[in-house]
mmCIF file with all atom_site columns, C-alpha atoms in Angstrom:
data_model
loop_
_atom_site.group_PDB
_atom_site.id
_atom_site.type_symbol
_atom_site.label_atom_id
_atom_site.label_alt_id
_atom_site.label_comp_id
_atom_site.label_asym_id
_atom_site.label_entity_id
_atom_site.label_seq_id
_atom_site.pdbx_PDB_ins_code
_atom_site.Cartn_x
_atom_site.Cartn_y
_atom_site.Cartn_z
_atom_site.occupancy
_atom_site.B_iso_or_equiv
_atom_site.pdbx_formal_charge
_atom_site.auth_seq_id
_atom_site.auth_comp_id
_atom_site.auth_asym_id
_atom_site.auth_atom_id
_atom_site.pdbx_PDB_model_num
ATOM 1   C CA . MET A 1 1   ? -87.520 94.424  76.599 1.00 70.00 ? 1   MET A CA 1
ATOM 2   C CA . ASN A 1 2   ? -85.964 91.508  78.460 1.00 85.00 ? 2   ASN A CA 1
ATOM 3   C CA . ILE A 1 3   ? -82.320 90.835  77.606 1.00 89.00 ? 3   ILE A CA 1
ATOM 4   C CA . SER A 1 4   ? -81.202 87.278  78.323 1.00 90.00 ? 4   SER A CA 1
ATOM 5   C CA . ALA A 1 5   ? -77.964 86.319  80.045 1.00 89.00 ? 5   ALA A CA 1
ATOM 6   C CA . ALA A 1 6   ? -77.037 84.365  76.911 1.00 89.00 ? 6   ALA A CA 1
ATOM 7   C CA . GLN A 1 7   ? -77.297 87.526  74.779 1.00 90.00 ? 7   GLN A CA 1
ATOM 8   C CA . VAL A 1 8   ? -75.133 89.474  77.210 1.00 88.00 ? 8   VAL A CA 1
ATOM 9   C CA . LYS A 1 9   ? -72.584 86.651  77.284 1.00 86.00 ? 9   LYS A CA 1
ATOM 10  C CA . GLU A 1 10  ? -72.448 86.505  73.468 1.00 85.00 ? 10  GLU A CA 1
ATOM 11  C CA . LEU A 1 11  ? -71.919 90.259  73.184 1.00 84.00 ? 11  LEU A CA 1
ATOM 12  C CA . ARG A 1 12  ? -69.229 90.205  75.888 1.00 79.00 ? 12  ARG A CA 1
ATOM 13  C CA . GLU A 1 13  ? -67.378 87.395  74.095 1.00 74.00 ? 13  GLU A CA 1
ATOM 14  C CA . LYS A 1 14  ? -67.477 89.332  70.818 1.00 76.00 ? 14  LYS A CA 1
ATOM 15  C CA . THR A 1 15  ? -66.411 92.706  72.221 1.00 72.00 ? 15  THR A CA 1
ATOM 16  C CA . GLY A 1 16  ? -64.709 92.157  75.569 1.00 68.00 ? 16  GLY A CA 1
ATOM 17  C CA . ALA A 1 17  ? -66.834 94.959  77.035 1.00 74.00 ? 17  ALA A CA 1
ATOM 18  C CA . PRO A 1 18  ? -68.005 94.839  80.714 1.00 72.00 ? 18  PRO A CA 1
ATOM 19  C CA . MET A 1 19  ? -71.247 92.937  81.407 1.00 79.00 ? 19  MET A CA 1
ATOM 20  C CA . MET A 1 20  ? -73.272 96.016  82.397 1.00 81.00 ? 20  MET A CA 1
ATOM 21  C CA . ASP A 1 21  ? -72.177 97.911  79.291 1.00 81.00 ? 21  ASP A CA 1
ATOM 22  C CA . CYS A 1 22  ? -73.159 94.914  77.163 1.00 85.00 ? 22  CYS A CA 1
ATOM 23  C CA . LYS A 1 23  ? -76.596 94.748  78.776 1.00 88.00 ? 23  LYS A CA 1
ATOM 24  C CA . GLN A 1 24  ? -77.149 98.484  78.313 1.00 88.00 ? 24  GLN A CA 1
ATOM 25  C CA . ALA A 1 25  ? -76.053 98.331  74.668 1.00 88.00 ? 25  ALA A CA 1
ATOM 26  C CA . LEU A 1 26  ? -78.413 95.422  73.996 1.00 92.00 ? 26  LEU A CA 1
ATOM 27  C CA . THR A 1 27  ? -81.266 97.232  75.695 1.00 92.00 ? 27  THR A CA 1
ATOM 28  C CA . GLU A 1 28  ? -80.724 100.367 73.612 1.00 90.00 ? 28  GLU A CA 1
ATOM 29  C CA . SER A 1 29  ? -80.365 98.232  70.466 1.00 91.00 ? 29  SER A CA 1
ATOM 30  C CA . LYS A 1 30  ? -83.535 96.232  71.285 1.00 91.00 ? 30  LYS A CA 1
ATOM 31  C CA . GLY A 1 31  ? -81.598 92.974  71.429 1.00 91.00 ? 31  GLY A CA 1
ATOM 32  C CA . ASP A 1 32  ? -79.850 93.406  68.061 1.00 91.00 ? 32  ASP A CA 1
ATOM 33  C CA . ILE A 1 33  ? -76.318 92.028  68.596 1.00 89.00 ? 33  ILE A CA 1
ATOM 34  C CA . GLU A 1 34  ? -74.750 93.756  65.592 1.00 87.00 ? 34  GLU A CA 1
ATOM 35  C CA . ALA A 1 35  ? -76.286 97.131  66.480 1.00 89.00 ? 35  ALA A CA 1
ATOM 36  C CA . ALA A 1 36  ? -75.101 96.656  70.060 1.00 88.00 ? 36  ALA A CA 1
ATOM 37  C CA . ILE A 1 37  ? -71.548 96.014  68.829 1.00 84.00 ? 37  ILE A CA 1
ATOM 38  C CA . VAL A 1 38  ? -71.611 99.282  66.870 1.00 84.00 ? 38  VAL A CA 1
ATOM 39  C CA . HIS A 1 39  ? -72.981 101.079 69.941 1.00 84.00 ? 39  HIS A CA 1
ATOM 40  C CA . LEU A 1 40  ? -70.140 99.757  72.104 1.00 82.00 ? 40  LEU A CA 1
ATOM 41  C CA . ARG A 1 41  ? -67.519 100.633 69.509 1.00 78.00 ? 41  ARG A CA 1
ATOM 42  C CA . LYS A 1 42  ? -68.745 104.211 69.324 1.00 78.00 ? 42  LYS A CA 1
ATOM 43  C CA . LYS A 1 43  ? -68.882 104.400 73.112 1.00 75.00 ? 43  LYS A CA 1
ATOM 44  C CA . GLY A 1 44  ? -65.288 103.190 73.206 1.00 74.00 ? 44  GLY A CA 1
ATOM 45  C CA . ILE A 1 45  ? -64.153 106.638 72.147 1.00 64.00 ? 45  ILE A CA 1
ATOM 46  C CA . ALA A 1 46  ? -64.665 107.844 75.739 1.00 63.00 ? 46  ALA A CA 1
ATOM 47  C CA . THR A 1 47  ? -62.389 105.082 77.019 1.00 71.00 ? 47  THR A CA 1
ATOM 48  C CA . ALA A 1 48  ? -59.812 105.908 74.358 1.00 74.00 ? 48  ALA A CA 1
ATOM 49  C CA . ALA A 1 49  ? -59.766 109.584 75.323 1.00 69.00 ? 49  ALA A CA 1
ATOM 50  C CA . LYS A 1 50  ? -58.800 108.701 78.905 1.00 70.00 ? 50  LYS A CA 1
ATOM 51  C CA . LYS A 1 51  ? -55.838 106.656 77.705 1.00 78.00 ? 51  LYS A CA 1
ATOM 52  C CA . ALA A 1 52  ? -54.680 108.978 74.907 1.00 78.00 ? 52  ALA A CA 1
ATOM 53  C CA . SER A 1 53  ? -51.843 110.537 76.933 1.00 78.00 ? 53  SER A CA 1
ATOM 54  C CA . ARG A 1 54  ? -50.296 107.204 77.908 1.00 83.00 ? 54  ARG A CA 1
ATOM 55  C CA . VAL A 1 55  ? -46.975 106.329 76.262 1.00 81.00 ? 55  VAL A CA 1
ATOM 56  C CA . THR A 1 56  ? -47.023 103.771 73.457 1.00 86.00 ? 56  THR A CA 1
ATOM 57  C CA . SER A 1 57  ? -43.506 102.391 73.047 1.00 88.00 ? 57  SER A CA 1
ATOM 58  C CA . GLU A 1 58  ? -44.376 98.846  71.944 1.00 95.00 ? 58  GLU A CA 1
ATOM 59  C CA . GLY A 1 59  ? -46.353 97.593  68.985 1.00 96.00 ? 59  GLY A CA 1
ATOM 60  C CA . SER A 1 60  ? -45.991 95.937  65.634 1.00 96.00 ? 60  SER A CA 1
ATOM 61  C CA . VAL A 1 61  ? -44.852 96.619  62.073 1.00 96.00 ? 61  VAL A CA 1
ATOM 62  C CA . ALA A 1 62  ? -46.870 94.800  59.425 1.00 95.00 ? 62  ALA A CA 1
ATOM 63  C CA . SER A 1 63  ? -47.045 94.608  55.651 1.00 95.00 ? 63  SER A CA 1
ATOM 64  C CA . TYR A 1 64  ? -50.036 93.996  53.426 1.00 96.00 ? 64  TYR A CA 1
ATOM 65  C CA . ILE A 1 65  ? -49.932 93.143  49.722 1.00 95.00 ? 65  ILE A CA 1
ATOM 66  C CA . HIS A 1 66  ? -53.060 93.516  47.607 1.00 90.00 ? 66  HIS A CA 1
ATOM 67  C CA . ALA A 1 67  ? -54.294 93.142  44.028 1.00 76.00 ? 67  ALA A CA 1
ATOM 68  C CA . GLY A 1 68  ? -51.838 90.487  42.951 1.00 86.00 ? 68  GLY A CA 1
ATOM 69  C CA . GLY A 1 69  ? -48.808 92.403  44.132 1.00 92.00 ? 69  GLY A CA 1
ATOM 70  C CA . LYS A 1 70  ? -49.891 95.754  42.637 1.00 93.00 ? 70  LYS A CA 1
ATOM 71  C CA . ILE A 1 71  ? -50.440 97.582  45.952 1.00 95.00 ? 71  ILE A CA 1
ATOM 72  C CA . GLY A 1 72  ? -48.328 97.286  49.107 1.00 96.00 ? 72  GLY A CA 1
ATOM 73  C CA . VAL A 1 73  ? -48.599 98.831  52.579 1.00 96.00 ? 73  VAL A CA 1
ATOM 74  C CA . LEU A 1 74  ? -46.072 99.007  55.399 1.00 96.00 ? 74  LEU A CA 1
ATOM 75  C CA . LEU A 1 75  ? -47.608 100.069 58.708 1.00 97.00 ? 75  LEU A CA 1
ATOM 76  C CA . GLU A 1 76  ? -46.529 100.665 62.317 1.00 97.00 ? 76  GLU A CA 1
ATOM 77  C CA . VAL A 1 77  ? -49.138 100.581 65.086 1.00 97.00 ? 77  VAL A CA 1
ATOM 78  C CA . ASN A 1 78  ? -48.092 101.195 68.696 1.00 96.00 ? 78  ASN A CA 1
ATOM 79  C CA . CYS A 1 79  ? -49.454 100.057 72.063 1.00 96.00 ? 79  CYS A CA 1
ATOM 80  C CA . GLU A 1 80  ? -48.178 100.156 75.656 1.00 94.00 ? 80  GLU A CA 1
ATOM 81  C CA . SER A 1 81  ? -46.895 96.635  76.235 1.00 94.00 ? 81  SER A CA 1
ATOM 82  C CA . ASP A 1 82  ? -45.294 93.785  74.338 1.00 95.00 ? 82  ASP A CA 1
ATOM 83  C CA . PHE A 1 83  ? -47.907 91.482  75.851 1.00 95.00 ? 83  PHE A CA 1
ATOM 84  C CA . VAL A 1 84  ? -50.768 93.322  74.099 1.00 95.00 ? 84  VAL A CA 1
ATOM 85  C CA . ALA A 1 85  ? -48.714 93.666  70.903 1.00 96.00 ? 85  ALA A CA 1
ATOM 86  C CA . ARG A 1 86  ? -48.598 89.883  70.640 1.00 95.00 ? 86  ARG A CA 1
ATOM 87  C CA . THR A 1 87  ? -52.325 89.304  71.183 1.00 96.00 ? 87  THR A CA 1
ATOM 88  C CA . GLU A 1 88  ? -54.572 88.148  68.363 1.00 96.00 ? 88  GLU A CA 1
ATOM 89  C CA . ASP A 1 89  ? -56.862 91.158  68.879 1.00 95.00 ? 89  ASP A CA 1
ATOM 90  C CA . PHE A 1 90  ? -54.005 93.617  68.367 1.00 97.00 ? 90  PHE A CA 1
ATOM 91  C CA . GLN A 1 91  ? -52.514 91.762  65.398 1.00 97.00 ? 91  GLN A CA 1
ATOM 92  C CA . SER A 1 92  ? -55.962 91.549  63.795 1.00 96.00 ? 92  SER A CA 1
ATOM 93  C CA . LEU A 1 93  ? -56.387 95.305  64.236 1.00 97.00 ? 93  LEU A CA 1
ATOM 94  C CA . VAL A 1 94  ? -53.018 96.017  62.595 1.00 97.00 ? 94  VAL A CA 1
ATOM 95  C CA . HIS A 1 95  ? -53.908 93.751  59.663 1.00 97.00 ? 95  HIS A CA 1
ATOM 96  C CA . ASP A 1 96  ? -57.321 95.401  59.226 1.00 97.00 ? 96  ASP A CA 1
ATOM 97  C CA . ILE A 1 97  ? -55.803 98.903  59.237 1.00 98.00 ? 97  ILE A CA 1
ATOM 98  C CA . ALA A 1 98  ? -53.150 97.900  56.687 1.00 97.00 ? 98  ALA A CA 1
ATOM 99  C CA . MET A 1 99  ? -55.841 96.380  54.471 1.00 97.00 ? 99  MET A CA 1
ATOM 100 C CA . HIS A 1 100 ? -57.930 99.545  54.816 1.00 97.00 ? 100 HIS A CA 1
ATOM 101 C CA . ILE A 1 101 ? -54.971 101.731 53.796 1.00 97.00 ? 101 ILE A CA 1
ATOM 102 C CA . ALA A 1 102 ? -54.402 99.581  50.715 1.00 96.00 ? 102 ALA A CA 1
ATOM 103 C CA . ALA A 1 103 ? -58.048 99.971  49.691 1.00 95.00 ? 103 ALA A CA 1
ATOM 104 C CA . SER A 1 104 ? -58.778 103.584 50.693 1.00 95.00 ? 104 SER A CA 1
ATOM 105 C CA . ASP A 1 105 ? -55.435 105.333 50.057 1.00 95.00 ? 105 ASP A CA 1
ATOM 106 C CA . PRO A 1 106 ? -55.444 107.917 52.891 1.00 96.00 ? 106 PRO A CA 1
ATOM 107 C CA . LYS A 1 107 ? -52.830 110.669 52.637 1.00 94.00 ? 107 LYS A CA 1
ATOM 108 C CA . PHE A 1 108 ? -52.548 111.575 56.332 1.00 95.00 ? 108 PHE A CA 1
ATOM 109 C CA . ILE A 1 109 ? -53.074 109.842 59.664 1.00 96.00 ? 109 ILE A CA 1
ATOM 110 C CA . ARG A 1 110 ? -55.228 112.507 61.322 1.00 93.00 ? 110 ARG A CA 1
ATOM 111 C CA . LYS A 1 111 ? -56.637 115.978 60.652 1.00 90.00 ? 111 LYS A CA 1
ATOM 112 C CA . GLU A 1 112 ? -53.775 117.675 62.490 1.00 90.00 ? 112 GLU A CA 1
ATOM 113 C CA . ASP A 1 113 ? -51.303 116.129 60.026 1.00 92.00 ? 113 ASP A CA 1
ATOM 114 C CA . VAL A 1 114 ? -52.793 117.843 56.955 1.00 91.00 ? 114 VAL A CA 1
ATOM 115 C CA . THR A 1 115 ? -50.189 120.271 55.618 1.00 89.00 ? 115 THR A CA 1
ATOM 116 C CA . PRO A 1 116 ? -50.979 124.009 55.702 1.00 88.00 ? 116 PRO A CA 1
ATOM 117 C CA . GLU A 1 117 ? -50.687 124.057 51.899 1.00 90.00 ? 117 GLU A CA 1
ATOM 118 C CA . ASP A 1 118 ? -53.280 121.310 51.444 1.00 89.00 ? 118 ASP A CA 1
ATOM 119 C CA . PHE A 1 119 ? -55.548 122.846 54.060 1.00 88.00 ? 119 PHE A CA 1
ATOM 120 C CA . GLU A 1 120 ? -55.501 126.332 52.497 1.00 87.00 ? 120 GLU A CA 1
ATOM 121 C CA . ARG A 1 121 ? -55.889 125.005 48.951 1.00 89.00 ? 121 ARG A CA 1
ATOM 122 C CA . GLU A 1 122 ? -58.975 122.969 49.786 1.00 86.00 ? 122 GLU A CA 1
ATOM 123 C CA . LYS A 1 123 ? -60.492 125.699 51.945 1.00 82.00 ? 123 LYS A CA 1
ATOM 124 C CA . GLU A 1 124 ? -60.032 128.262 49.180 1.00 85.00 ? 124 GLU A CA 1
ATOM 125 C CA . ILE A 1 125 ? -61.711 125.968 46.636 1.00 87.00 ? 125 ILE A CA 1
ATOM 126 C CA . TYR A 1 126 ? -64.696 125.324 48.910 1.00 80.00 ? 126 TYR A CA 1
ATOM 127 C CA . ARG A 1 127 ? -64.925 129.006 49.864 1.00 77.00 ? 127 ARG A CA 1
ATOM 128 C CA . ALA A 1 128 ? -65.073 129.999 46.187 1.00 82.00 ? 128 ALA A CA 1
ATOM 129 C CA . GLN A 1 129 ? -67.658 127.339 45.396 1.00 80.00 ? 129 GLN A CA 1
ATOM 130 C CA . ALA A 1 130 ? -69.853 128.383 48.302 1.00 74.00 ? 130 ALA A CA 1
ATOM 131 C CA . ALA A 1 131 ? -69.536 132.086 47.510 1.00 73.00 ? 131 ALA A CA 1
ATOM 132 C CA . ALA A 1 132 ? -70.505 131.443 43.879 1.00 79.00 ? 132 ALA A CA 1
ATOM 133 C CA . SER A 1 133 ? -73.803 129.999 45.072 1.00 75.00 ? 133 SER A CA 1
ATOM 134 C CA . GLY A 1 134 ? -74.916 133.488 46.106 1.00 77.00 ? 134 GLY A CA 1
ATOM 135 C CA . LYS A 1 135 ? -76.005 132.330 49.541 1.00 76.00 ? 135 LYS A CA 1
ATOM 136 C CA . PRO A 1 136 ? -75.681 134.507 52.687 1.00 77.00 ? 136 PRO A CA 1
ATOM 137 C CA . ALA A 1 137 ? -72.284 134.638 54.438 1.00 75.00 ? 137 ALA A CA 1
ATOM 138 C CA . ASN A 1 138 ? -73.399 132.527 57.410 1.00 78.00 ? 138 ASN A CA 1
ATOM 139 C CA . VAL A 1 139 ? -74.684 129.814 55.059 1.00 78.00 ? 139 VAL A CA 1
ATOM 140 C CA . VAL A 1 140 ? -71.471 129.983 53.014 1.00 74.00 ? 140 VAL A CA 1
ATOM 141 C CA . GLU A 1 141 ? -69.469 129.407 56.202 1.00 78.00 ? 141 GLU A CA 1
ATOM 142 C CA . LYS A 1 142 ? -71.511 126.314 57.097 1.00 80.00 ? 142 LYS A CA 1
ATOM 143 C CA . ILE A 1 143 ? -71.132 124.938 53.550 1.00 79.00 ? 143 ILE A CA 1
ATOM 144 C CA . GLU A 1 144 ? -67.381 125.479 53.786 1.00 78.00 ? 144 GLU A CA 1
ATOM 145 C CA . GLU A 1 145 ? -67.221 123.655 57.140 1.00 80.00 ? 145 GLU A CA 1
ATOM 146 C CA . GLY A 1 146 ? -69.208 120.741 55.741 1.00 83.00 ? 146 GLY A CA 1
ATOM 147 C CA . LYS A 1 147 ? -66.920 120.473 52.711 1.00 84.00 ? 147 LYS A CA 1
ATOM 148 C CA . MET A 1 148 ? -63.809 120.491 54.900 1.00 85.00 ? 148 MET A CA 1
ATOM 149 C CA . SER A 1 149 ? -65.267 117.708 57.075 1.00 86.00 ? 149 SER A CA 1
ATOM 150 C CA . LYS A 1 150 ? -65.826 115.669 53.929 1.00 89.00 ? 150 LYS A CA 1
ATOM 151 C CA . PHE A 1 151 ? -62.262 116.411 52.806 1.00 91.00 ? 151 PHE A CA 1
ATOM 152 C CA . TYR A 1 152 ? -60.869 115.104 56.104 1.00 91.00 ? 152 TYR A CA 1
ATOM 153 C CA . GLU A 1 153 ? -63.010 111.989 55.740 1.00 92.00 ? 153 GLU A CA 1
ATOM 154 C CA . GLU A 1 154 ? -61.509 111.373 52.314 1.00 93.00 ? 154 GLU A CA 1
ATOM 155 C CA . VAL A 1 155 ? -57.825 111.913 53.096 1.00 94.00 ? 155 VAL A CA 1
ATOM 156 C CA . CYS A 1 156 ? -57.303 111.254 56.841 1.00 95.00 ? 156 CYS A CA 1
ATOM 157 C CA . LEU A 1 157 ? -57.014 107.629 57.924 1.00 97.00 ? 157 LEU A CA 1
ATOM 158 C CA . LEU A 1 158 ? -58.691 108.030 61.328 1.00 95.00 ? 158 LEU A CA 1
ATOM 159 C CA . ASP A 1 159 ? -61.667 109.885 59.818 1.00 94.00 ? 159 ASP A CA 1
ATOM 160 C CA . GLN A 1 160 ? -62.306 107.442 56.969 1.00 95.00 ? 160 GLN A CA 1
ATOM 161 C CA . PRO A 1 161 ? -65.222 104.983 57.241 1.00 94.00 ? 161 PRO A CA 1
ATOM 162 C CA . PHE A 1 162 ? -63.675 101.588 58.001 1.00 95.00 ? 162 PHE A CA 1
ATOM 163 C CA . ILE A 1 163 ? -63.627 99.557  54.785 1.00 95.00 ? 163 ILE A CA 1
ATOM 164 C CA . LYS A 1 164 ? -65.083 96.415  56.422 1.00 94.00 ? 164 LYS A CA 1
ATOM 165 C CA . GLU A 1 165 ? -67.771 98.236  58.433 1.00 90.00 ? 165 GLU A CA 1
ATOM 166 C CA . GLN A 1 166 ? -68.816 101.597 57.017 1.00 89.00 ? 166 GLN A CA 1
ATOM 167 C CA . THR A 1 167 ? -70.883 102.583 60.084 1.00 85.00 ? 167 THR A CA 1
ATOM 168 C CA . ILE A 1 168 ? -67.721 103.356 62.073 1.00 88.00 ? 168 ILE A CA 1
ATOM 169 C CA . SER A 1 169 ? -64.510 105.237 61.293 1.00 91.00 ? 169 SER A CA 1
ATOM 170 C CA . VAL A 1 170 ? -61.014 103.797 61.570 1.00 94.00 ? 170 VAL A CA 1
ATOM 171 C CA . GLY A 1 171 ? -60.571 106.009 64.634 1.00 92.00 ? 171 GLY A CA 1
ATOM 172 C CA . GLN A 1 172 ? -63.653 104.450 66.229 1.00 88.00 ? 172 GLN A CA 1
ATOM 173 C CA . LEU A 1 173 ? -62.384 100.975 65.349 1.00 91.00 ? 173 LEU A CA 1
ATOM 174 C CA . ILE A 1 174 ? -59.136 101.712 67.190 1.00 93.00 ? 174 ILE A CA 1
ATOM 175 C CA . ALA A 1 175 ? -61.071 103.226 70.106 1.00 89.00 ? 175 ALA A CA 1
ATOM 176 C CA . SER A 1 176 ? -63.121 100.056 70.478 1.00 87.00 ? 176 SER A CA 1
ATOM 177 C CA . ARG A 1 177 ? -59.945 97.960  70.621 1.00 90.00 ? 177 ARG A CA 1
ATOM 178 C CA . ILE A 1 178 ? -58.489 100.342 73.240 1.00 90.00 ? 178 ILE A CA 1
ATOM 179 C CA . GLY A 1 179 ? -61.590 99.726  75.334 1.00 84.00 ? 179 GLY A CA 1
ATOM 180 C CA . LYS A 1 180 ? -61.228 95.975  74.944 1.00 85.00 ? 180 LYS A CA 1
ATOM 181 C CA . LEU A 1 181 ? -57.467 95.662  75.481 1.00 89.00 ? 181 LEU A CA 1
ATOM 182 C CA . GLY A 1 182 ? -57.148 98.385  78.125 1.00 87.00 ? 182 GLY A CA 1
ATOM 183 C CA . GLU A 1 183 ? -54.126 100.093 76.545 1.00 90.00 ? 183 GLU A CA 1
ATOM 184 C CA . ASN A 1 184 ? -53.573 103.197 74.472 1.00 93.00 ? 184 ASN A CA 1
ATOM 185 C CA . ILE A 1 185 ? -53.160 102.303 70.776 1.00 95.00 ? 185 ILE A CA 1
ATOM 186 C CA . GLY A 1 186 ? -52.090 104.591 67.949 1.00 94.00 ? 186 GLY A CA 1
ATOM 187 C CA . VAL A 1 187 ? -51.051 104.504 64.314 1.00 96.00 ? 187 VAL A CA 1
ATOM 188 C CA . ARG A 1 188 ? -47.434 105.688 64.221 1.00 95.00 ? 188 ARG A CA 1
ATOM 189 C CA . ARG A 1 189 ? -46.798 105.812 60.449 1.00 95.00 ? 189 ARG A CA 1
ATOM 190 C CA . PHE A 1 190 ? -47.491 104.085 57.169 1.00 96.00 ? 190 PHE A CA 1
ATOM 191 C CA . ALA A 1 191 ? -46.331 103.935 53.568 1.00 96.00 ? 191 ALA A CA 1
ATOM 192 C CA . ARG A 1 192 ? -48.432 102.879 50.581 1.00 96.00 ? 192 ARG A CA 1
ATOM 193 C CA . PHE A 1 193 ? -46.994 101.898 47.210 1.00 94.00 ? 193 PHE A CA 1
ATOM 194 C CA . LYS A 1 194 ? -48.854 101.211 43.978 1.00 93.00 ? 194 LYS A CA 1
ATOM 195 C CA . VAL A 1 195 ? -47.271 99.836  40.820 1.00 92.00 ? 195 VAL A CA 1
ATOM 196 C CA . GLY A 1 196 ? -47.145 102.507 38.131 1.00 87.00 ? 196 GLY A CA 1
ATOM 197 C CA . ASP A 1 197 ? -47.742 105.472 40.430 1.00 86.00 ? 197 ASP A CA 1
ATOM 198 C CA . VAL A 1 198 ? -45.196 108.270 40.518 1.00 76.00 ? 198 VAL A CA 1
ATOM 199 C CA . GLY A 1 199 ? -44.017 108.493 44.123 1.00 73.00 ? 199 GLY A CA 1
ATOM 200 C CA . GLU A 1 200 ? -45.759 106.931 47.104 1.00 76.00 ? 200 GLU A CA 1
ATOM 201 C CA . THR A 1 201 ? -47.867 107.912 50.096 1.00 86.00 ? 201 THR A CA 1
ATOM 202 C CA . ILE A 1 202 ? -45.821 108.179 53.292 1.00 87.00 ? 202 ILE A CA 1
ATOM 203 C CA . ALA A 1 203 ? -47.715 109.394 56.360 1.00 87.00 ? 203 ALA A CA 1
ATOM 204 C CA . THR A 1 204 ? -46.178 110.276 59.712 1.00 85.00 ? 204 THR A CA 1
ATOM 205 C CA . PRO A 1 205 ? -47.663 112.355 62.563 1.00 77.00 ? 205 PRO A CA 1
ATOM 206 C CA . LYS A 1 206 ? -46.937 116.054 62.744 1.00 67.00 ? 206 LYS A CA 1
ATOM 207 C CA . LEU A 1 207 ? -44.154 116.828 65.203 1.00 52.00 ? 207 LEU A CA 1
ATOM 208 C CA . ALA A 1 208 ? -44.934 118.649 68.430 1.00 45.00 ? 208 ALA A CA 1
ATOM 209 C CA . GLY A 1 209 ? -44.714 122.397 67.974 1.00 45.00 ? 209 GLY A CA 1
ATOM 210 C CA . GLU A 1 210 ? -45.645 122.414 64.315 1.00 49.00 ? 210 GLU A CA 1
ATOM 211 C CA . ASP A 1 211 ? -48.664 124.434 63.264 1.00 47.00 ? 211 ASP A CA 1
ATOM 212 C CA . LYS A 1 212 ? -52.031 122.664 63.443 1.00 41.00 ? 212 LYS A CA 1
ATOM 213 C CA . GLN A 1 213 ? -55.275 123.432 61.674 1.00 40.00 ? 213 GLN A CA 1
#
């Protein structure tokens, strides 16, 4: 189908993606702007991977209070330069992530941060459930893998579906902003407090050299 220059311009203004990428996304989405935005956000993961090793020593600390003061989040998100940290796009991203944490209550930032104790406990539960089904070993293994993927989606911030747009994960949301702003961006740490809860959720990345799953 024919994609107009006006459509490409609108998509570029909304995403900051290059013109050719916008045209390709619109073509694959048959002119649907919203579908094209999702396509570009998912594609942004490739851009993010190239920048993942770059140092992020700038950024922003933000707070978010929800439910009439019943839930509070303190969050640090890093980027490469103070210039990007001050942009509206970056500040909007930080706000959206803090709001998501308040609503979805993740326990870890990424899969690698899940403690060995939590990992083994969940895996043992899913292994027992799958084995009890009486299915063959190879099927049991696939069921176990599927359950662990679902577990990560429930407890790891970057794997959770973004609260404002369930078709992408928080990790994909960040990747799309990396593609737009041209800098590596990462969640450094967060804390979530809820009135009446015993303790609080405090998530920081696993240190280099610690065991990973």
